[in-house]
PDB file of C-alpha atoms in Angstrom:
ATOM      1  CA  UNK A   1       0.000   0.000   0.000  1.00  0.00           C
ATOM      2  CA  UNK A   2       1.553   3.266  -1.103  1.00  0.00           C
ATOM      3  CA  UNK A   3       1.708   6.459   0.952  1.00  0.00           C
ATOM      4  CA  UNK A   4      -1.773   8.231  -0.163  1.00  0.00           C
ATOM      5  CA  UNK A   5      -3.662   5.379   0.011  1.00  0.00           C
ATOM      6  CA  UNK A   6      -2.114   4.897   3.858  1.00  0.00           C
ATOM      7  CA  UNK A   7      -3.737   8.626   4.236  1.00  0.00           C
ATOM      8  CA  UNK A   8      -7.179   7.644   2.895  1.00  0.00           C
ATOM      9  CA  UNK A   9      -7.553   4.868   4.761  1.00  0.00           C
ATOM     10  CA  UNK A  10      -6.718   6.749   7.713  1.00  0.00           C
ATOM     11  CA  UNK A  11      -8.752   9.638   7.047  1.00  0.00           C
ATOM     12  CA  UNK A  12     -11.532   7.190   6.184  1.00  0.00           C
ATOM     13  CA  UNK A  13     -10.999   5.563   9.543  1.00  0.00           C
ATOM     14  CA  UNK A  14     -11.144   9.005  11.411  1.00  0.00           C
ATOM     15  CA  UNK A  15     -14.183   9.906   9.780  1.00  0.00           C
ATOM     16  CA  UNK A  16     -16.045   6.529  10.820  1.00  0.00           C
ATOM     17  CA  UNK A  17     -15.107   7.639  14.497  1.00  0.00           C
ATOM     18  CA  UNK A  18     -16.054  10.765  14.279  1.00  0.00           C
ATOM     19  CA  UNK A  19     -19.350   9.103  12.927  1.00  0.00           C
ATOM     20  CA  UNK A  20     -19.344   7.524  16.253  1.00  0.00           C
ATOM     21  CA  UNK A  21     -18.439  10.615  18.226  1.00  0.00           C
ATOM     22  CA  UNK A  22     -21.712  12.424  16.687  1.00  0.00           C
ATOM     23  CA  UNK A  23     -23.810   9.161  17.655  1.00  0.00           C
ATOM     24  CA  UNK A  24     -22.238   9.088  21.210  1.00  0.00           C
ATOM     25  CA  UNK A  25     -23.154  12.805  21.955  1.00  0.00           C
ATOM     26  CA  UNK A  26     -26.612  12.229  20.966  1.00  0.00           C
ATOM     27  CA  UNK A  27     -27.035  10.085  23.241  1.00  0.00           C
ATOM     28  CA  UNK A  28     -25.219  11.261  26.442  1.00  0.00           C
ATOM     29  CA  UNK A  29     -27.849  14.655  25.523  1.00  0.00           C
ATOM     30  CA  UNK A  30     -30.593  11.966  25.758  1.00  0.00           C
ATOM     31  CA  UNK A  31     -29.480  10.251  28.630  1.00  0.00           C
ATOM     32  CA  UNK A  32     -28.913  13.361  30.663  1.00  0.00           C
ATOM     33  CA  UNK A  33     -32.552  14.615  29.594  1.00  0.00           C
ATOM     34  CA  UNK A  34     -33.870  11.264  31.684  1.00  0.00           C
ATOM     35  CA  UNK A  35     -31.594  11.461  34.183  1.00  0.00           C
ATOM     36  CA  UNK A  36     -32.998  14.844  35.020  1.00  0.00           C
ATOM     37  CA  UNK A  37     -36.630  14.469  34.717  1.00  0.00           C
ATOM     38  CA  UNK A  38     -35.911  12.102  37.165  1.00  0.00           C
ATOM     39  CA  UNK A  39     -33.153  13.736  39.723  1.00  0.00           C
ATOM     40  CA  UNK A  40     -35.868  15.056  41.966  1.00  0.00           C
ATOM     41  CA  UNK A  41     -38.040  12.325  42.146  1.00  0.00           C
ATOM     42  CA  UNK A  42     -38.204   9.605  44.734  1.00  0.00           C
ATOM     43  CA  UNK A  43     -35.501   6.562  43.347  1.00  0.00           C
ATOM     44  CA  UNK A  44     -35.968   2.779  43.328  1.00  0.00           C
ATOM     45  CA  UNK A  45     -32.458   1.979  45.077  1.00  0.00           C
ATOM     46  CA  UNK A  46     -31.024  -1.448  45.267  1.00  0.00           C
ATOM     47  CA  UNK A  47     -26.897  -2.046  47.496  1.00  0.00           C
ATOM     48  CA  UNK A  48     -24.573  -3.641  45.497  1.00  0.00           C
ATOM     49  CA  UNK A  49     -21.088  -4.358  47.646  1.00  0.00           C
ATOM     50  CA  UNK A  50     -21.948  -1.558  50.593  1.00  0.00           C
ATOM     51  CA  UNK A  51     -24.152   0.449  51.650  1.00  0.00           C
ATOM     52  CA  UNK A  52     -22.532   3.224  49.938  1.00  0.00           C
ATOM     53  CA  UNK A  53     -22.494   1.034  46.371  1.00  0.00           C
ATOM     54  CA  UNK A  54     -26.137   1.641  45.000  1.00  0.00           C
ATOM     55  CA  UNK A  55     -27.841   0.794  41.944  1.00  0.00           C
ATOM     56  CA  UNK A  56     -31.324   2.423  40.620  1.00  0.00           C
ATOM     57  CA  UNK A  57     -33.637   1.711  38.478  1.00  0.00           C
ATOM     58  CA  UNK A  58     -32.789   4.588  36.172  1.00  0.00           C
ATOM     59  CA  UNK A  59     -29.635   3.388  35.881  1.00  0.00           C
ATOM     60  CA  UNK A  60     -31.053   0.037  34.903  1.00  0.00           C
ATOM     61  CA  UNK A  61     -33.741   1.830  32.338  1.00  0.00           C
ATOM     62  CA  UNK A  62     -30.185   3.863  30.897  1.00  0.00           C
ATOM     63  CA  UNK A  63     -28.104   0.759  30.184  1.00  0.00           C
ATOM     64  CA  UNK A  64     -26.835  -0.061  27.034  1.00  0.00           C
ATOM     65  CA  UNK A  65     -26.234  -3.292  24.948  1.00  0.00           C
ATOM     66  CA  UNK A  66     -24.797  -5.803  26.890  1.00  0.00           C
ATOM     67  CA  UNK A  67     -21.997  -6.603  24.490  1.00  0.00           C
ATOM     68  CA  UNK A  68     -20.768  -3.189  25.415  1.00  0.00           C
ATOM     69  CA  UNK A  69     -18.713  -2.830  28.725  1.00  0.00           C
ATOM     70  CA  UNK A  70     -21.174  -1.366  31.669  1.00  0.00           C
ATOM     71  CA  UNK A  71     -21.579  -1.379  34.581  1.00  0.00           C
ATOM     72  CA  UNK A  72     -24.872  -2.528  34.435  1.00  0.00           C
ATOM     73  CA  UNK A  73     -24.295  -5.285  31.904  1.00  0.00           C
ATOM     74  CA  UNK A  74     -21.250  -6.493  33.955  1.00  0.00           C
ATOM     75  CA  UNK A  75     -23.386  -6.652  37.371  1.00  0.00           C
ATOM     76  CA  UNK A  76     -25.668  -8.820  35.615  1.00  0.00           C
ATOM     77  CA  UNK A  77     -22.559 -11.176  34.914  1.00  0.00           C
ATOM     78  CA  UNK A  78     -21.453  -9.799  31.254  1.00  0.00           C
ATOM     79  CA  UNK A  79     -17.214 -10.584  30.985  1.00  0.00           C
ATOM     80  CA  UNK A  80     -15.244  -7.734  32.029  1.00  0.00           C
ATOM     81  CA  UNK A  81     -13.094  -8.040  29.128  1.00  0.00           C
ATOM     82  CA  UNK A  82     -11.362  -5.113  26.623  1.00  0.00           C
ATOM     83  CA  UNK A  83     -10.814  -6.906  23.349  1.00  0.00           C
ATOM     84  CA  UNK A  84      -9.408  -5.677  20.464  1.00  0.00           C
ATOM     85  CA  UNK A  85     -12.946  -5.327  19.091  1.00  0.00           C
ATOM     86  CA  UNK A  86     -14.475  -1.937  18.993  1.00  0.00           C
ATOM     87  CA  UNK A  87     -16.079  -1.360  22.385  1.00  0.00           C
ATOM     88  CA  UNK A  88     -18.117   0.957  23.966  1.00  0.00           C
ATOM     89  CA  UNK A  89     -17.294   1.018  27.660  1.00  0.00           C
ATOM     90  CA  UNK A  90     -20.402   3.564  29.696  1.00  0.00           C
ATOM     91  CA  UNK A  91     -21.638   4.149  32.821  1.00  0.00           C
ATOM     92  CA  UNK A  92     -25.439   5.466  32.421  1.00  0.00           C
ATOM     93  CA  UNK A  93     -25.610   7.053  35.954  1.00  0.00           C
ATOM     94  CA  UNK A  94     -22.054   7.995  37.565  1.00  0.00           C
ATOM     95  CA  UNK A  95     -22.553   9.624  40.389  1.00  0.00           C
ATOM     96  CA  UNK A  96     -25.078   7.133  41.834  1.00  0.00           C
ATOM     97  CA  UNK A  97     -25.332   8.311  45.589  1.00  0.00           C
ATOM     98  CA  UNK A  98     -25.130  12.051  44.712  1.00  0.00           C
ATOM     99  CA  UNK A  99     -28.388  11.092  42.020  1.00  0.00           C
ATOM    100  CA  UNK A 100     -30.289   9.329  44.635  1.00  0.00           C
ATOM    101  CA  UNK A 101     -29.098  12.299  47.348  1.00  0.00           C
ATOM    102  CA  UNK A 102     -30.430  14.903  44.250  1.00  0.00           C
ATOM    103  CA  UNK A 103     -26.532  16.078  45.066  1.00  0.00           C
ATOM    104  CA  UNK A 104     -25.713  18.254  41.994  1.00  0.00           C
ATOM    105  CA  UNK A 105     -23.058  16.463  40.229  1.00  0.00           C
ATOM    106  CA  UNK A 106     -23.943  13.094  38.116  1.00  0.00           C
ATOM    107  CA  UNK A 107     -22.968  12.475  34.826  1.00  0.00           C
ATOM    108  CA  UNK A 108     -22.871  10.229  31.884  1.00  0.00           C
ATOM    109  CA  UNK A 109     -19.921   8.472  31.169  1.00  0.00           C
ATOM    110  CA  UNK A 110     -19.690   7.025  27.021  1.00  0.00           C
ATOM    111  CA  UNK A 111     -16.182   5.843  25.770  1.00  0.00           C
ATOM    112  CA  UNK A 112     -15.361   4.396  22.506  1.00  0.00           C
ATOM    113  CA  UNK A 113     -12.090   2.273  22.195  1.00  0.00           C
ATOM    114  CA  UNK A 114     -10.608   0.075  19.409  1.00  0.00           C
ATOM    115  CA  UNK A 115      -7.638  -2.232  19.765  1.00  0.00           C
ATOM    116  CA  UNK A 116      -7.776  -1.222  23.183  1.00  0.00           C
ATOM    117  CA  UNK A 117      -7.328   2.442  22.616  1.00  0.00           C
ATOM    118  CA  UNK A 118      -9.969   4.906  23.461  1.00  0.00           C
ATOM    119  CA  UNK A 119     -10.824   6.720  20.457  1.00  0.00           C
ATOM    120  CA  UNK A 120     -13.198   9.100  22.347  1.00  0.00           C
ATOM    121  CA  UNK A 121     -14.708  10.055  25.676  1.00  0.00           C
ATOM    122  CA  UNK A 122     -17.567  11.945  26.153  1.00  0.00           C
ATOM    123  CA  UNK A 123     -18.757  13.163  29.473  1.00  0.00           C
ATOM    124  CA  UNK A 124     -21.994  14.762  29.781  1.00  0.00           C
ATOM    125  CA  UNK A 125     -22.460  16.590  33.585  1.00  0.00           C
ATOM    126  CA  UNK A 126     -26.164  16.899  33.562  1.00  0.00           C
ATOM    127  CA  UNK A 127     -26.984  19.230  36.353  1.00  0.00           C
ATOM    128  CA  UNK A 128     -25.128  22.036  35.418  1.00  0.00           C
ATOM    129  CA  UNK A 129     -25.607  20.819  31.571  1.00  0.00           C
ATOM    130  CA  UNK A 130     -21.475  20.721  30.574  1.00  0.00           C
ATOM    131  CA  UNK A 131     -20.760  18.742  27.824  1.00  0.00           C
ATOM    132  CA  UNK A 132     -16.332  17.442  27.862  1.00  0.00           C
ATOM    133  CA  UNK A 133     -15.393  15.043  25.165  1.00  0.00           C
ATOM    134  CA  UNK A 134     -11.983  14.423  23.252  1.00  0.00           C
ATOM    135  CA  UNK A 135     -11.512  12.602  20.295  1.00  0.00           C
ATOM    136  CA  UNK A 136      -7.599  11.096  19.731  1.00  0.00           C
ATOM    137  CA  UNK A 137      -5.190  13.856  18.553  1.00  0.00           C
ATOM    138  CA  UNK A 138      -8.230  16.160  18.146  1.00  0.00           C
ATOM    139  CA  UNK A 139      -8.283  17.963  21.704  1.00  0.00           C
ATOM    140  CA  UNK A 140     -10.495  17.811  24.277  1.00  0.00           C
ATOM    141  CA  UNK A 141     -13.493  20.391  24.550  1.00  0.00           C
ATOM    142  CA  UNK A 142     -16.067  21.759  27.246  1.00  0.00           C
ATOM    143  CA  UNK A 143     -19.425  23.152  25.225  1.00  0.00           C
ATOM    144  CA  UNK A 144     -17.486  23.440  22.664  1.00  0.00           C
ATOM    145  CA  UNK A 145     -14.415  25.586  24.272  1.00  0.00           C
ATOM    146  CA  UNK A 146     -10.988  24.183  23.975  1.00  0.00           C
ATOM    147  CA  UNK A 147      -9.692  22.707  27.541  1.00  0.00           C
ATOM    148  CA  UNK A 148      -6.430  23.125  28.709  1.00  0.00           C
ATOM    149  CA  UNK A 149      -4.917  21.578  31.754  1.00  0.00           C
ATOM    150  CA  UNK A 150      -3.336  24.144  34.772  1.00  0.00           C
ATOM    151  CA  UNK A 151       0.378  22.921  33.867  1.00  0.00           C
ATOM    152  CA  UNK A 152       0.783  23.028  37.740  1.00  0.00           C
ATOM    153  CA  UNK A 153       3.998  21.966  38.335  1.00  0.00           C
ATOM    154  CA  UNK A 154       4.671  22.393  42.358  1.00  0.00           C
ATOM    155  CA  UNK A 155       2.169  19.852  44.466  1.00  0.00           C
ATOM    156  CA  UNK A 156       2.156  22.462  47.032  1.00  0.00           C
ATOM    157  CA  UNK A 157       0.075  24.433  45.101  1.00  0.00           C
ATOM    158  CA  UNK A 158      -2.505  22.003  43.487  1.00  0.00           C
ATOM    159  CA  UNK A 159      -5.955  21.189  44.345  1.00  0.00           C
ATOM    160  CA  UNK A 160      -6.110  17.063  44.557  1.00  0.00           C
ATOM    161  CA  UNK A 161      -9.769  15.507  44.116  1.00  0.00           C
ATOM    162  CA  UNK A 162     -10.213  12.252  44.859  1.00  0.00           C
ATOM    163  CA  UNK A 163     -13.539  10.223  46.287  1.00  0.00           C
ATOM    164  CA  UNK A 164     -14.068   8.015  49.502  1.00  0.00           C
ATOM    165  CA  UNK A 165     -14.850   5.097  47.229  1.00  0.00           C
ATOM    166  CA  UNK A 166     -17.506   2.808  48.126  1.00  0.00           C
ATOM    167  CA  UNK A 167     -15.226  -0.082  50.016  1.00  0.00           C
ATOM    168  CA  UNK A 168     -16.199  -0.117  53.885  1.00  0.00           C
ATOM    169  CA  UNK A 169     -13.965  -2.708  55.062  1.00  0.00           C
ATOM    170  CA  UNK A 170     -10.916  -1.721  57.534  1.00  0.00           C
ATOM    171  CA  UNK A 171      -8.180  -1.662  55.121  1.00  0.00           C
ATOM    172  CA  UNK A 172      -9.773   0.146  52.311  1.00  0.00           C
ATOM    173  CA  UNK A 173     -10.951   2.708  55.092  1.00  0.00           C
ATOM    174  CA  UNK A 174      -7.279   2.896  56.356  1.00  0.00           C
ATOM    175  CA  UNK A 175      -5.728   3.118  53.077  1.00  0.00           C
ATOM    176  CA  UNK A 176      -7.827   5.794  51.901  1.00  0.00           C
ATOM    177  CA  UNK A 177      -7.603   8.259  54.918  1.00  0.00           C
ATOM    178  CA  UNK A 178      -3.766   7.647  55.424  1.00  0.00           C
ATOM    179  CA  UNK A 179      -3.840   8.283  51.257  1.00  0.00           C
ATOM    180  CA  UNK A 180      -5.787  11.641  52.117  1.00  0.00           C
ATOM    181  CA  UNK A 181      -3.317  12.809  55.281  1.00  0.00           C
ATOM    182  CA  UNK A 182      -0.361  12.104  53.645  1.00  0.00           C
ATOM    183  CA  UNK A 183      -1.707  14.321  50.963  1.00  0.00           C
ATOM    184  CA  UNK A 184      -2.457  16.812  53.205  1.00  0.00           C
ATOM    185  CA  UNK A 185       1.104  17.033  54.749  1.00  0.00           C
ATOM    186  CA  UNK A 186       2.888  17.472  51.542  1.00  0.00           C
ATOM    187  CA  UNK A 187       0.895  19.938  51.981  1.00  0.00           C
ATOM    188  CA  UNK A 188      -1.221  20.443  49.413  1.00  0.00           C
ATOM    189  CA  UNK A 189      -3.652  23.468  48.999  1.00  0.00           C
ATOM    190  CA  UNK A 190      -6.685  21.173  49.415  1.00  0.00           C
ATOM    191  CA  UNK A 191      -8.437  17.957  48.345  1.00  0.00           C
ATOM    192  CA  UNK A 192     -11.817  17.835  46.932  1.00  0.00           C
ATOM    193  CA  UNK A 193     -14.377  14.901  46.209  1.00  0.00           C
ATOM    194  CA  UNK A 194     -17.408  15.438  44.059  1.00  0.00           C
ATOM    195  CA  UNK A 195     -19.063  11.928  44.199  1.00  0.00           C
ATOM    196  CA  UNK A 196     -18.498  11.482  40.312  1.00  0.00           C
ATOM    197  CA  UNK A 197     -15.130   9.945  38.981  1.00  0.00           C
ATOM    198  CA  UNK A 198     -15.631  11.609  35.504  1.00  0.00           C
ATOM    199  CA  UNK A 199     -16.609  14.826  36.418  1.00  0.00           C
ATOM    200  CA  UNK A 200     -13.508  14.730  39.081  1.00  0.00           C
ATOM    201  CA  UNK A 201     -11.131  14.017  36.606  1.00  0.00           C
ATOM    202  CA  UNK A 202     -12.608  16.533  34.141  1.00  0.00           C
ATOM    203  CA  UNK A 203     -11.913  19.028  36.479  1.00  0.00           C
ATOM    204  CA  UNK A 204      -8.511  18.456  35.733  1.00  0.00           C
ATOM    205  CA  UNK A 205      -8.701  18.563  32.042  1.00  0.00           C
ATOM    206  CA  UNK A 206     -10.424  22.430  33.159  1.00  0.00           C
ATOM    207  CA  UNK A 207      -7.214  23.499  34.971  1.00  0.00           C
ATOM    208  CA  UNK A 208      -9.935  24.208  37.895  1.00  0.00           C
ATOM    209  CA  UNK A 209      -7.703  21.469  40.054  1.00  0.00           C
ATOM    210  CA  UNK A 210      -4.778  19.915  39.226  1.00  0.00           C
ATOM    211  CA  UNK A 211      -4.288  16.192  39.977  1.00  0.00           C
ATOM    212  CA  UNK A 212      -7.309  13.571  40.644  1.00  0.00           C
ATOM    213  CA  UNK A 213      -6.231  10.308  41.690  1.00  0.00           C
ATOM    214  CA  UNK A 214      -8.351   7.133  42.878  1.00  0.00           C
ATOM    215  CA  UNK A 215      -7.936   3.373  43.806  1.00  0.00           C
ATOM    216  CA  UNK A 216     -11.005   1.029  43.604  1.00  0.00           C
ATOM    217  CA  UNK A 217     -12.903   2.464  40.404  1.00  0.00           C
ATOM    218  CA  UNK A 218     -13.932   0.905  37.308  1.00  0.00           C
ATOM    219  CA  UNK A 219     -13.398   0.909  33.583  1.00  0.00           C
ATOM    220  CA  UNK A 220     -16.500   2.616  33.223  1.00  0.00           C
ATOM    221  CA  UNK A 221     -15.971   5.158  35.705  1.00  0.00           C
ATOM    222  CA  UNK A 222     -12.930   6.744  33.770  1.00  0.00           C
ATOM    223  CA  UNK A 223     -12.196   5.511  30.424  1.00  0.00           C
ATOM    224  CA  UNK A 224     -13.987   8.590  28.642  1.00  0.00           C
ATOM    225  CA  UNK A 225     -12.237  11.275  31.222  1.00  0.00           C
ATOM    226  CA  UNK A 226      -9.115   9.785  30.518  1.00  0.00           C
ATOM    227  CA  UNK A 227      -8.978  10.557  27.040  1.00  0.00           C
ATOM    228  CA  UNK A 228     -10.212  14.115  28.373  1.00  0.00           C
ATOM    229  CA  UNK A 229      -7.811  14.560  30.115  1.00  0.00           C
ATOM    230  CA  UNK A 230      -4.555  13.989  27.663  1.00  0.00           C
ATOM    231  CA  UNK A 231      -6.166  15.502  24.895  1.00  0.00           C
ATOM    232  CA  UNK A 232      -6.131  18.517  27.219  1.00  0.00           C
ATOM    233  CA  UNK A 233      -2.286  18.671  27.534  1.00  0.00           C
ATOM    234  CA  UNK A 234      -2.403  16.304  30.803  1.00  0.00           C
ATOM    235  CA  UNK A 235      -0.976  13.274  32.281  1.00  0.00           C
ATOM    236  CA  UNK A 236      -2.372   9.919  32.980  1.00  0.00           C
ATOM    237  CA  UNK A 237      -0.609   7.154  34.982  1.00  0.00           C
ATOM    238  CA  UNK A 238      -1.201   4.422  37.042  1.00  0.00           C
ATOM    239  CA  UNK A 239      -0.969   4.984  41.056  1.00  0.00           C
ATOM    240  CA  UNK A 240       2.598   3.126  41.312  1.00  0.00           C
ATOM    241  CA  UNK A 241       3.905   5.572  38.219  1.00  0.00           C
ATOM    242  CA  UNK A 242       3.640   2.799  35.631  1.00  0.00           C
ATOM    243  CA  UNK A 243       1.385   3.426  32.483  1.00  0.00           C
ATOM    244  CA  UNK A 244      -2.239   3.700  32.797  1.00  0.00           C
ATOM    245  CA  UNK A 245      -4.489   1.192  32.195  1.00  0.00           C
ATOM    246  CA  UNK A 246      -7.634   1.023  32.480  1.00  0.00           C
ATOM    247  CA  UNK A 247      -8.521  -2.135  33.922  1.00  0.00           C
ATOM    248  CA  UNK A 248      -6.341  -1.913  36.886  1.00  0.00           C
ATOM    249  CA  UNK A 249      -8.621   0.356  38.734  1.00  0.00           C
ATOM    250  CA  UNK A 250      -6.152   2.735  39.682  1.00  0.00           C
ATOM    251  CA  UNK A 251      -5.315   5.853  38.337  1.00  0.00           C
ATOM    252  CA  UNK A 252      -3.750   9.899  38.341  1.00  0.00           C
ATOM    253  CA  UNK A 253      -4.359  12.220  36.052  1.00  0.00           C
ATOM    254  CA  UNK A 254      -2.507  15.654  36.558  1.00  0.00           C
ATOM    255  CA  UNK A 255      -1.844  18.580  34.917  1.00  0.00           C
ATOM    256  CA  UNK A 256       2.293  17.551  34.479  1.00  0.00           C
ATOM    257  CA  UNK A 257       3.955  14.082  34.714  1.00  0.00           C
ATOM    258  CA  UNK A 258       6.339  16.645  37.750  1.00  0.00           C
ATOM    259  CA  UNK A 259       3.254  16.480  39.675  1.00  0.00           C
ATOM    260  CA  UNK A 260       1.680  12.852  38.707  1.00  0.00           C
ATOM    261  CA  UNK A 261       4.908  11.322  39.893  1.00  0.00           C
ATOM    262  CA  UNK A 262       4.873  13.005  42.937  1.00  0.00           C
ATOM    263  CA  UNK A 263       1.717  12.396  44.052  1.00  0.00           C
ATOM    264  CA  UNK A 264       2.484   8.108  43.161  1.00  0.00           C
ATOM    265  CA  UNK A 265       4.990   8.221  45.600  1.00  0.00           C
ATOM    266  CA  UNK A 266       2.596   9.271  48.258  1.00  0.00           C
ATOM    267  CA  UNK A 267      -0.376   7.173  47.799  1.00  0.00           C
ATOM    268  CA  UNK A 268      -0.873   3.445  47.813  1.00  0.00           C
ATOM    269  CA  UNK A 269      -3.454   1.157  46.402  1.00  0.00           C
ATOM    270  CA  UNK A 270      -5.553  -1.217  48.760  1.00  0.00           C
ATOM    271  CA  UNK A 271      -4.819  -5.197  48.224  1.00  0.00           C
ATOM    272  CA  UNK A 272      -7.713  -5.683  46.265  1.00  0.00           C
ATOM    273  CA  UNK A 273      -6.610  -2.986  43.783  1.00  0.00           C
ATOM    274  CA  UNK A 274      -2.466  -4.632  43.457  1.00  0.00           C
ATOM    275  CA  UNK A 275      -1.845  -6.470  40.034  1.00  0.00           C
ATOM    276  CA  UNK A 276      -2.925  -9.884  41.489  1.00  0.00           C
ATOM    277  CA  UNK A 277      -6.449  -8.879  41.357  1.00  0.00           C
ATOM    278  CA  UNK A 278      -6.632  -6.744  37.897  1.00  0.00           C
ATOM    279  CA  UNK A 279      -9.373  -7.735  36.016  1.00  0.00           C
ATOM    280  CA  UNK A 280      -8.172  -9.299  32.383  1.00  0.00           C
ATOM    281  CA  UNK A 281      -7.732  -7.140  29.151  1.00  0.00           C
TER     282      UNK A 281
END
């Protein structure tokens, strides 16, 4: 295959994605609409692992094909798998608590990844109605602004989110808080949690803070922010500084690999979360 045709086929590819991209915005927009009919009504709530792991019906009602990676689909014993296949990989509700609280920060999560890289991420806030996605090599956009990350270099002056997780047992409690005070004597100017992984880590790909990190999450929880994220100039590790993946459940994101590896050699991941127990890819 010469050189041009190399081109076509690769602008041909881009444009199928992009195909894709349109499709996936659509329906975040549609999602959201639901999700906010029904934010202040009284919610059908089901635990999964915890009391603070909940499932509702809307999420249910806002699940996608079950091929796709969900966490719906995978509750209901779907493979967590990423193939080489293209996959969508969505979480209908994230935010799950704050939705059934009526707390103002839920979103929907839609990522779209082929040979296990994520082509796009869209993440649709629905309260306050912001709309981040980044397509690969295309940047990463907020309502259709251009994002840029804070370039924060110093940890003394960022502004870490993170969230409490849902684990309850004694070492994921211990893990996290020690996580969260060694933060704190770094120091750092503050640490924030917003009760939505995506919207956290889009927060990053604002400049509005500068590092997010969490142990414990899923696929679906971060796959489309992550994209977000680096198309917006930032970094995106895993917790012990190694590359990001994301079936490990464990990432940063920061606004410069200075900060990213500074804040890895603070935190540590719970057992559950090592590489013994990552789910398969």
């Amino acid at each position: 295959m010469n050189c041009s045709s190399c081109q076509l086929l690769t602008q041909l590819i881009m444009a199928d994605w992009s195909h894709c991209l349109t499709f996936g915005l659509s329906v975040a927009k549609q999602a959201s609409q639901l999700i906010m009919a029904a934010f202040k009504q009284q919610k059908e709530v089901t635990c999964k692992s915890s009391a603070a792991d909940l499932v509702t019906q809307s999420d249910m009602k806002l699940s996608f094909d079950p091929r796709f990676i969900g966490e719906e689909s995978v509750g209901m014993g779907e493979n967590l798998q990423l193939t080489d296949h293209p996959t969508w990989i969505i979480d209908p509700i994230d935010g799950t608590v704050n939705f059934v609280h009526s707390f103002p920060f839920v979103a929907v999560s839609i990522a779209f990844c082929v040979n296990k890289q994520t082509e796009f991420g869209i993440v649709y806030s629905c309260v306050d109605d912001k709309v981040y996605h980044a397509q690969r090599g295309r940047g990463a956009f907020m309502n259709g602004q251009m994002l840029h990350v804070s370039g924060q270099q110093d940890v003394s002056r960022c502004v870490v989110v993170t969230e409490i997780g849902a684990e309850r047992d004694d070492v994921a409690l211990s893990t996290m808080t020690s996580n969260i005070f060694r933060l704190l004597k770094l120091p750092v100017h503050g640490v924030r949690a917003l009760g939505t992984a995506a919207v956290d880590m889009c927060q990053v790909a604002t400049g509005g803070a500068d590092v997010y990190y969490h142990i414990g999450m899923h696929c679906w929880d971060i796959a489309a922010s992550a994209i977000i994220v680096q198309e917006a100039g930032g970094v995106v590790m895993d917790t012990d500084g190694s590359e990001f993946d994301m079936m490990s459940r464990r990432v940063i994101a920061a606004s410069s690999s200075t900060v990213a590896n500074r804040i890895a050699r603070v935190i540590s991941a719970f057992p559950c979360c090592r590489d013994d127990a990552k789910p398969s890819t």
